[in-house]
Coordinates of C-alpha atoms and ligand atoms in Angstrom, one line a residue:
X11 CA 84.0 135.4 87.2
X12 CA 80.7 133.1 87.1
X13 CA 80.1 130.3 89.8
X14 CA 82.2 127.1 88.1
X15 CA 85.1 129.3 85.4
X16 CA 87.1 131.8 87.3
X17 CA 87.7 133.6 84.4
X18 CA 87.9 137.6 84.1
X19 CA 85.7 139.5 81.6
X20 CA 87.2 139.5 78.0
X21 CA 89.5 136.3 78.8
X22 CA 87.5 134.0 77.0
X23 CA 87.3 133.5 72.6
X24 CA 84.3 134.0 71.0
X25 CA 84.8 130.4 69.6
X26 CA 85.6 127.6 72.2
X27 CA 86.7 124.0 71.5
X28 CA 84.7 122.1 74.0
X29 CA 86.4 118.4 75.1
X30 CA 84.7 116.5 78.2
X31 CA 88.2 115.5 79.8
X32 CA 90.0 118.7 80.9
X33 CA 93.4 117.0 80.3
X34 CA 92.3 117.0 76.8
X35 CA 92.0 120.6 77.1
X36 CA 95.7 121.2 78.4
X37 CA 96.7 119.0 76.1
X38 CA 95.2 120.8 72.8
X39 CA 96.0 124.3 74.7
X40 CA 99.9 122.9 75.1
X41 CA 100.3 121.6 71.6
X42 CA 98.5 123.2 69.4
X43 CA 97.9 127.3 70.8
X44 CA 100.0 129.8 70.9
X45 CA 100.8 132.3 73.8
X46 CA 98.4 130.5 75.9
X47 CA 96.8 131.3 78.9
X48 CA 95.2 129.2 81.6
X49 CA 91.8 131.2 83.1
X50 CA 90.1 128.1 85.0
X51 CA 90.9 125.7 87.3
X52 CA 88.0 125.6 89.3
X53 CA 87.2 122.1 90.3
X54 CA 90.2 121.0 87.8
X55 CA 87.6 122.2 84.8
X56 CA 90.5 123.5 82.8
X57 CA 90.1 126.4 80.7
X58 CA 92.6 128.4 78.0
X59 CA 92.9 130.8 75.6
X60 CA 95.6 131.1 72.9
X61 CA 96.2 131.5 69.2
X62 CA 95.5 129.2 66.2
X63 CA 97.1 130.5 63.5
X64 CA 96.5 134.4 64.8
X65 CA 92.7 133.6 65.7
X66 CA 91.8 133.7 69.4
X67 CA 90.9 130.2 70.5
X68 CA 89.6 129.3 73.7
X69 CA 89.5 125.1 75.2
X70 CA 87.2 124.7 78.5
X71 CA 86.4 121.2 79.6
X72 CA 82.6 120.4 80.1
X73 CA 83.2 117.2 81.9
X74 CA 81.0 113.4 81.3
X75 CA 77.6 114.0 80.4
X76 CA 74.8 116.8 80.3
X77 CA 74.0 118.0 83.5
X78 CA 78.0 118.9 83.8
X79 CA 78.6 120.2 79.9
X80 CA 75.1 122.6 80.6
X81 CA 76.6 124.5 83.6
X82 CA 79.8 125.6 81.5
X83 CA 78.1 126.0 78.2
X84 CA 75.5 128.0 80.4
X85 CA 78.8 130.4 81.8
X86 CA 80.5 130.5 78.6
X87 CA 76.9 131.9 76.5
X88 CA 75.5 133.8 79.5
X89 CA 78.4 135.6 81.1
X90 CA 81.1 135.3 78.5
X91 CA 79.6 136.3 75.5
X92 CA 81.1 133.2 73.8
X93 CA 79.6 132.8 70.4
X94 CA 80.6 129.3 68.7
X95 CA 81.2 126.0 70.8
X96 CA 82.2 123.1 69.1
X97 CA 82.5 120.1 71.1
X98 CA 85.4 117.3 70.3
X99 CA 84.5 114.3 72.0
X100 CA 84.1 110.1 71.9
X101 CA 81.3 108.0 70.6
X102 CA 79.9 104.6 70.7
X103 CA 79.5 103.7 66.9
X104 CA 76.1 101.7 66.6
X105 CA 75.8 101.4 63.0
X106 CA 77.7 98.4 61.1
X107 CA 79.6 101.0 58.7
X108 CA 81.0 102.2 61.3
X109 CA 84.5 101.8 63.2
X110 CA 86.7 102.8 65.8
X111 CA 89.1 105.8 64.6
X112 CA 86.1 107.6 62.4
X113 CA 84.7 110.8 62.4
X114 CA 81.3 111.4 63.0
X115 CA 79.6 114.8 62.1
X116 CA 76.6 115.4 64.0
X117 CA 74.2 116.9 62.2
X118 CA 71.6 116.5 64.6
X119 CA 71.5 115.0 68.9
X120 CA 68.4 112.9 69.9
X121 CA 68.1 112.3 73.2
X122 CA 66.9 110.3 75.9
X123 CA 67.7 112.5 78.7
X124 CA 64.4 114.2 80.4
X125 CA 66.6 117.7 80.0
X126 CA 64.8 118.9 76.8
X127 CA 61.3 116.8 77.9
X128 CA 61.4 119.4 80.7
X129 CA 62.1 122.1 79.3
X130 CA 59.9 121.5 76.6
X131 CA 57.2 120.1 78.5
X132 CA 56.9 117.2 76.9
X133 CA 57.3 118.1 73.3
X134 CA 60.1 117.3 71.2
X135 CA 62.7 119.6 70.0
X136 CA 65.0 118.5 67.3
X137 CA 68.5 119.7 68.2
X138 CA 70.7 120.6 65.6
X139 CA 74.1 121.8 64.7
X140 CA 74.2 124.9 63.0
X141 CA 74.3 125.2 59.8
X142 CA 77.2 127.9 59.3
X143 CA 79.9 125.9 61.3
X144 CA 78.2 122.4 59.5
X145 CA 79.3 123.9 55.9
X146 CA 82.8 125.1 57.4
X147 CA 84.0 121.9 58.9
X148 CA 82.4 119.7 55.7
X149 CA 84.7 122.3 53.8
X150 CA 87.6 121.3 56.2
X151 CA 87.2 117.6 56.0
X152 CA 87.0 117.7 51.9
X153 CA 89.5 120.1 51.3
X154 CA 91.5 117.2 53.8
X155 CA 90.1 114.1 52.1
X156 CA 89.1 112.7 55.6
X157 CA 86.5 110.3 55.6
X158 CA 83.9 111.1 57.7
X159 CA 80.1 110.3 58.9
X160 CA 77.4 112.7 59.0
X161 CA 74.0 111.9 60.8
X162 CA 71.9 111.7 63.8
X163 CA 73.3 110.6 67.1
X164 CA 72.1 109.6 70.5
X165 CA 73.1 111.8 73.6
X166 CA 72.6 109.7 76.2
X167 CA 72.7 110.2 80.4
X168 CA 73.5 106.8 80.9
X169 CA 77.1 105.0 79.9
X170 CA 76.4 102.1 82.0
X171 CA 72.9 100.6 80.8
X172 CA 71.6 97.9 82.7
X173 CA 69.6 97.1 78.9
X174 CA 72.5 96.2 77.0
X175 CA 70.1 96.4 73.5
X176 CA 68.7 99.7 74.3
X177 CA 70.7 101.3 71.8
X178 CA 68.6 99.3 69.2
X179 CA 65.3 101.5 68.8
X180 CA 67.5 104.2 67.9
X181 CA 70.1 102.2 65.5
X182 CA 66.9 101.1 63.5
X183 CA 66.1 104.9 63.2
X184 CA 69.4 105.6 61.3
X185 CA 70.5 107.0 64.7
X186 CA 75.0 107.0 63.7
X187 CA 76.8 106.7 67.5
X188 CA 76.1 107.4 71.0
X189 CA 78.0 109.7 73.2
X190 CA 76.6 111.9 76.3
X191 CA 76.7 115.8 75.6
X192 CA 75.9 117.5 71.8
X193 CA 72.2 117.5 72.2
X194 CA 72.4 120.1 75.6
X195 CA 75.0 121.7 73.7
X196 CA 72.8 122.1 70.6
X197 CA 69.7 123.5 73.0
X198 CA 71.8 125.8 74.6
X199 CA 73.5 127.4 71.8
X200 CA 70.2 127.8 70.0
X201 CA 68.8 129.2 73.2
X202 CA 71.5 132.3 73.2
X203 CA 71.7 132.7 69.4
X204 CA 74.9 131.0 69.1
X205 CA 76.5 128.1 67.1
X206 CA 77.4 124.9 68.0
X207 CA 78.8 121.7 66.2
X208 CA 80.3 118.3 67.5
X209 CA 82.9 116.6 65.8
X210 CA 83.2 112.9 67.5
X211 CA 85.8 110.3 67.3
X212 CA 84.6 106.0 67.8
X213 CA 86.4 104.9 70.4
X214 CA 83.9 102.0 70.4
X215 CA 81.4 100.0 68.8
X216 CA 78.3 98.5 70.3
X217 CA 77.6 96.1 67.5
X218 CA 81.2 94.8 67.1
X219 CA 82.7 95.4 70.5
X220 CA 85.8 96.9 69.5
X221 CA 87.4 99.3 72.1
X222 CA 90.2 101.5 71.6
X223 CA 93.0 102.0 74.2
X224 CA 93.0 105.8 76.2
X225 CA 96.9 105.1 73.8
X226 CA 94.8 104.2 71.2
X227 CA 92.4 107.2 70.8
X228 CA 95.6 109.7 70.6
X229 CA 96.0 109.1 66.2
X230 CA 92.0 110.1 65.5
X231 CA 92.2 112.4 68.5
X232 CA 95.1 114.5 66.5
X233 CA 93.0 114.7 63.3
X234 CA 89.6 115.6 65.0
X235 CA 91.2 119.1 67.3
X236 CA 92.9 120.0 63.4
X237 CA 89.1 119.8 62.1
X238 CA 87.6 121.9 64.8
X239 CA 90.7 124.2 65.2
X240 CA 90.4 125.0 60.8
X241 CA 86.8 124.7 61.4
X242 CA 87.0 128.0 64.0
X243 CA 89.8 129.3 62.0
X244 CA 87.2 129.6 58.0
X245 CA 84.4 130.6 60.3
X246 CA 85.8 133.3 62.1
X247 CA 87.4 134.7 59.1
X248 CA 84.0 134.6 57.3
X249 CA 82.0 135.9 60.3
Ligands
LIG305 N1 78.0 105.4 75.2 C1 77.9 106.6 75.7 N2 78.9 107.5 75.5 C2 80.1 107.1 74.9 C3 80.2 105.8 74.4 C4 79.1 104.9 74.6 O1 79.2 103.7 74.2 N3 81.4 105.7 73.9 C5 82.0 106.9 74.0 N4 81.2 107.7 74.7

């Protein structure tokens, strides 16, 4: 057991499917995985292993922004020995081409959080998905014929920003969608040698103001947890 995931040794996947919400996690746990088992409620993190298609799959919550997604991805790496995290999560589109329901890829996580400044005193670090689970999951949405986005995005620590253009700097950089979690998730996984990847549904758009529904976000919700889960499923079986 580690301080926030009451888990035992050995009850965690190797590959985890990482949503903020933890009712998201029940919810891909009770509808998608097979003999399933719950191994964390701690603080109503939620956290379960089962079976996609024969493969051990584990779903953990990380919760709304970096500070909260860094402690479990921290557990899961360090105490774990979890190997490939792909987060499924929301976005804020900020690019014209692109609308509420799409897929974004991210290939890459800027950031305007002082996590990475810190730890890289100063620098800047370029966090990036890895490559290995990149090529599976392009495979998956091909094979599919799912339109998808691939590109930069923005992980933010603020959703509430009392600049409402300070998005722009990074939309004129080519910067796809804004959402709060994939660049700590990049660091860390780099950090312990591991893989990481986040596949992220628009569930709104700063430039056109559209906003889905919590109803709403179910249809593109269903097609991003079948990417991640095939996605876990080809790179297992190639690992
Ligand atoms: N900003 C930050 N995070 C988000 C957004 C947003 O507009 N939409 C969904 N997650």
């Amino acid at each position: 057991m580690s301080i926030h995931i009451g888990a035992r040794e050995g009850e965690i996947a190797e590959t985890v499917l990482l949503p903020g919400d933890p009712l998201r996690a029940r919810f891909v746990a009770e509808n998608w995985l097979q003999d399933v088992r719950q191994y964390n409620e701690v603080r109503g993190m939620l956290g379960y292993t089962g079976l996609w298609k024969g493969e051990r799959i584990s779903v953990q919550g990380s919760g709304m922004g970096m500070p909260s997604l860094a402690i479990y991805v921290n557990e899961l790496l360090r105490f774990y020995g979890v190997r490939r995290l792909i987060r499924i999560g929301s976005c804020g589109a900020i690019q014209a081409g692109i609308a509420v329901h799409d897929l974004i890829l991210a290939m890459s996580a800027s950031t305007s959080s002082a996590m990475n400044r810190e730890r890289f005193r100063g620098m800047d670090y370029a966090a990036t998905a890895s490559w290995h689970l990149f090529r599976r999951a392009l495979a998956v949405l091909e094979e599919k014929g799912i339109p998808f986005h691939a590109g930069n995005i923005l992980s933010s620590d603020t959703f509430y920003d009392d600049d409402p253009d300070a998005w722009r700097v990074w939309a004129n950089h080519g910067v796809l969608a804004i959402e709060m979690e994939a660049n700590q998730l990049y660091t860390l996984a780099a950090r312990h040698q591991a893989e990481a990847l986040a596949l992220l549904t628009v569930s709104d758009s700063l430039i056109t103001s559209e906003e889905l529904s919590p109803d709403e976000r179910q249809g593109s919700f269903h097609v991003m947890v079948e990417v991640a889960l095939e996605t876990a499923l080809e790179r297992a079986r190639r690992t």
